[in-house]
Coordinates of C-alpha atoms in Angstrom, one line a residue:
M1 CA 0.0 -0.1 -0.3
S2 CA 0.8 3.6 0.1
S3 CA 2.7 5.7 2.4
I4 CA -1.0 7.5 2.3
E5 CA -3.1 5.8 5.2
P6 CA -6.8 4.3 3.2
R7 CA -9.3 6.0 4.1
T8 CA -12.3 4.3 3.2
A9 CA -13.3 0.0 3.3
D10 CA -13.1 0.6 -0.5
E11 CA -9.0 2.1 -0.8
V12 CA -8.3 -0.1 2.6
I13 CA -9.8 -3.3 -0.5
D14 CA -8.1 -1.6 -3.2
G15 CA -4.9 -1.4 -1.5
I16 CA -4.5 -5.6 -0.6
F17 CA -5.7 -6.1 -4.0
H18 CA -2.6 -3.8 -5.8
L19 CA -0.4 -6.1 -3.6
Y20 CA -1.9 -8.8 -4.7
R21 CA -1.5 -8.5 -8.2
A22 CA 2.4 -6.8 -7.3
R23 CA 3.7 -9.2 -6.4
G24 CA 0.9 -12.2 -6.4
D25 CA 1.9 -13.6 -8.6
Q26 CA 5.4 -15.3 -7.6
A27 CA 5.3 -19.3 -7.0
Y28 CA 3.4 -20.3 -3.6
L29 CA 6.6 -22.1 -2.3
G30 CA 7.1 -24.9 -4.0
E31 CA 3.6 -25.3 -4.7
P32 CA 1.8 -25.6 -8.7
V33 CA 0.3 -22.5 -8.6
S34 CA 1.0 -18.7 -7.8
M35 CA 0.2 -16.6 -4.5
T36 CA -2.8 -15.6 -6.1
D37 CA -4.0 -18.3 -6.7
H38 CA -3.5 -20.2 -4.1
M39 CA -5.8 -17.7 -2.3
L40 CA -8.3 -17.0 -4.6
Q41 CA -9.0 -21.3 -5.0
S42 CA -8.5 -21.1 -0.4
A43 CA -11.3 -18.8 -0.4
A44 CA -14.0 -19.8 -3.9
L45 CA -13.6 -23.7 -1.2
A46 CA -15.1 -21.5 1.7
E47 CA -17.6 -19.4 0.3
A48 CA -18.5 -22.5 -2.0
A49 CA -18.5 -24.9 0.7
G50 CA -21.0 -22.0 2.9
A51 CA -18.4 -20.4 6.0
A52 CA -18.6 -17.2 7.4
P53 CA -18.1 -14.2 6.1
A54 CA -15.1 -13.5 7.7
V55 CA -14.2 -16.7 7.2
V56 CA -14.3 -16.7 3.7
A57 CA -12.6 -12.4 4.5
A58 CA -9.7 -14.3 6.6
T59 CA -9.0 -17.4 4.5
L60 CA -8.4 -15.7 1.3
L61 CA -6.0 -12.3 3.3
H62 CA -4.0 -15.5 5.5
D63 CA -1.6 -15.4 3.3
L64 CA -0.6 -11.6 2.2
G65 CA 2.1 -11.8 4.8
H66 CA 4.1 -13.7 2.7
L67 CA 4.1 -10.4 -0.1
V68 CA 4.6 -7.9 2.8
H69 CA 7.1 -9.4 5.1
G70 CA 10.0 -8.8 2.7
L71 CA 12.2 -11.6 2.9
A72 CA 13.0 -13.4 0.1
D73 CA 10.6 -16.3 -1.6
D74 CA 12.3 -18.6 -0.6
A75 CA 13.6 -18.5 2.4
A76 CA 11.8 -21.2 4.4
D77 CA 14.5 -23.1 0.9
H78 CA 17.6 -21.5 3.7
G79 CA 15.7 -22.4 6.5
I80 CA 13.7 -19.5 7.0
D81 CA 10.1 -19.2 8.9
T82 CA 9.4 -15.7 7.7
A83 CA 6.0 -16.1 10.9
H84 CA 3.7 -14.7 7.7
E85 CA 0.6 -15.7 10.2
E86 CA 2.2 -13.0 12.4
V87 CA 3.7 -10.2 9.9
A88 CA -0.1 -10.4 7.9
A89 CA -2.6 -10.6 11.2
R90 CA -0.4 -7.6 12.5
W91 CA -0.4 -5.5 9.3
L92 CA -4.3 -6.2 8.0
A93 CA -5.2 -5.6 12.3
R94 CA -5.3 -2.2 11.3
W95 CA -8.7 -2.5 9.6
F96 CA -10.4 -5.9 10.1
G97 CA -11.3 -7.4 13.4
P98 CA -10.4 -10.9 15.6
E99 CA -12.8 -12.5 13.4
V100 CA -11.0 -12.5 10.9
V101 CA -7.1 -11.3 11.6
E102 CA -7.3 -14.4 14.0
P103 CA -8.3 -17.3 11.9
I104 CA -5.1 -15.5 10.1
R105 CA -2.4 -15.8 13.1
L106 CA -4.0 -19.4 14.1
H107 CA -3.5 -21.3 10.4
V108 CA -0.8 -22.3 11.5
A109 CA -0.6 -23.2 14.5
A110 CA -3.9 -25.9 12.7
K111 CA -1.1 -26.9 10.5
R112 CA 0.1 -27.8 14.2
Y113 CA -2.3 -28.9 16.4
L114 CA -4.4 -31.3 12.7
C115 CA -1.3 -33.1 11.6
A116 CA -0.8 -33.5 16.7
T117 CA -4.1 -34.8 16.8
E118 CA -6.3 -36.0 13.4
P119 CA -4.5 -39.4 12.2
G120 CA -3.2 -39.5 9.1
Y121 CA -3.7 -35.3 8.2
L122 CA -0.1 -34.9 8.6
A123 CA 0.5 -37.4 5.5
R124 CA -1.5 -35.0 3.5
L125 CA 0.6 -32.8 3.6
S126 CA 2.4 -31.2 0.4
P127 CA 6.5 -31.3 0.3
A128 CA 6.3 -27.8 1.1
S129 CA 4.2 -27.4 3.6
V130 CA 6.0 -30.1 5.0
L131 CA 8.8 -28.2 4.9
S132 CA 7.5 -25.3 6.6
L133 CA 5.9 -27.2 9.0
S134 CA 9.9 -28.6 9.9
L135 CA 10.5 -24.9 10.3
Q136 CA 7.4 -23.7 12.0
G137 CA 8.0 -25.9 15.4
G138 CA 6.3 -29.3 14.4
P139 CA 3.9 -30.6 15.4
L140 CA 2.2 -29.3 18.6
T141 CA 2.8 -31.5 21.9
D142 CA -0.5 -32.7 23.6
A143 CA -1.1 -30.1 26.3
D144 CA -0.4 -27.7 23.0
S145 CA -2.6 -29.2 21.6
A146 CA -4.7 -28.4 24.5
A147 CA -4.5 -25.0 24.6
F148 CA -4.8 -23.9 20.7
A149 CA -8.9 -26.3 21.1
A150 CA -9.6 -23.7 23.9
L151 CA -9.1 -20.3 21.6
P152 CA -11.3 -18.5 20.8
H153 CA -11.1 -17.9 17.0
A154 CA -9.2 -21.9 17.0
A155 CA -13.0 -23.1 14.9
A156 CA -12.5 -20.7 12.5
A157 CA -8.2 -21.3 12.2
V158 CA -8.5 -25.2 11.8
E159 CA -11.4 -24.8 9.3
L160 CA -9.1 -21.7 6.8
R161 CA -6.5 -24.4 7.6
R162 CA -8.6 -27.2 5.6
Y163 CA -9.3 -24.7 2.5
D164 CA -5.6 -23.5 3.3
D165 CA -4.8 -26.8 2.3
E166 CA -7.3 -27.8 -0.5
G167 CA -6.2 -24.1 -2.1
K168 CA -3.4 -25.4 -4.3
S169 CA -4.6 -26.9 -7.7
A170 CA -3.3 -26.2 -10.7
A171 CA -6.8 -26.9 -13.0
A172 CA -8.4 -24.6 -10.7
V173 CA -10.7 -22.2 -11.6
T174 CA -11.6 -19.8 -9.9
P175 CA -13.5 -16.1 -9.7
T176 CA -11.8 -13.0 -9.2
L177 CA -10.4 -10.5 -6.5
E178 CA -13.1 -8.8 -7.3
H179 CA -15.7 -11.2 -6.9
F180 CA -14.8 -10.5 -3.4
R181 CA -14.4 -6.8 -2.8
A182 CA -18.4 -5.9 -1.6
G183 CA -17.8 -9.2 1.0
L184 CA -14.4 -7.4 2.0
V185 CA -14.8 -4.2 2.1
A186 CA -18.3 -5.0 4.6
I187 CA -15.9 -6.0 7.3
V188 CA -13.2 -3.3 7.0
T189 CA -13.7 -2.2 10.0
S190 CA -12.4 1.3 10.4

């Protein structure tokens, strides 16, 4: 976004969409899709499943941290965890409430939680997701899993995570960013 703070919800979304258009065509961390394609696919899956508007928004925005963190695209290949979930959550908290921001902040923890609690989940992860899992701390412990499950937005984060895992098909046809504009504008908080 420009150095001038957006004043309206439409300006906020214009700035976010500009980021997607400017940086979202980069490959999605070893997956067969671009960053933008991944986030559009994930959000389309959430929408098709009837997810709450805040979950659809969070799913569309969940990896925005990769576009704003300022680190090299291949950071994971060099053993660096970009903490993209924290970067995105902090960045988006200026304009969205916790019902959007917290599932984004927790979507990496949700992967770690599912690896620890759902038999077969780890085996279904893509190689790129397994690599990032190792950088993110691996599966949660039993105590950490219980603590995660007790968090107010844990269920939404797990829901987001499942759409995230599915949104990696090179053959998928997705709606455009503009398809999601009205839903995003409606939940901008400032």
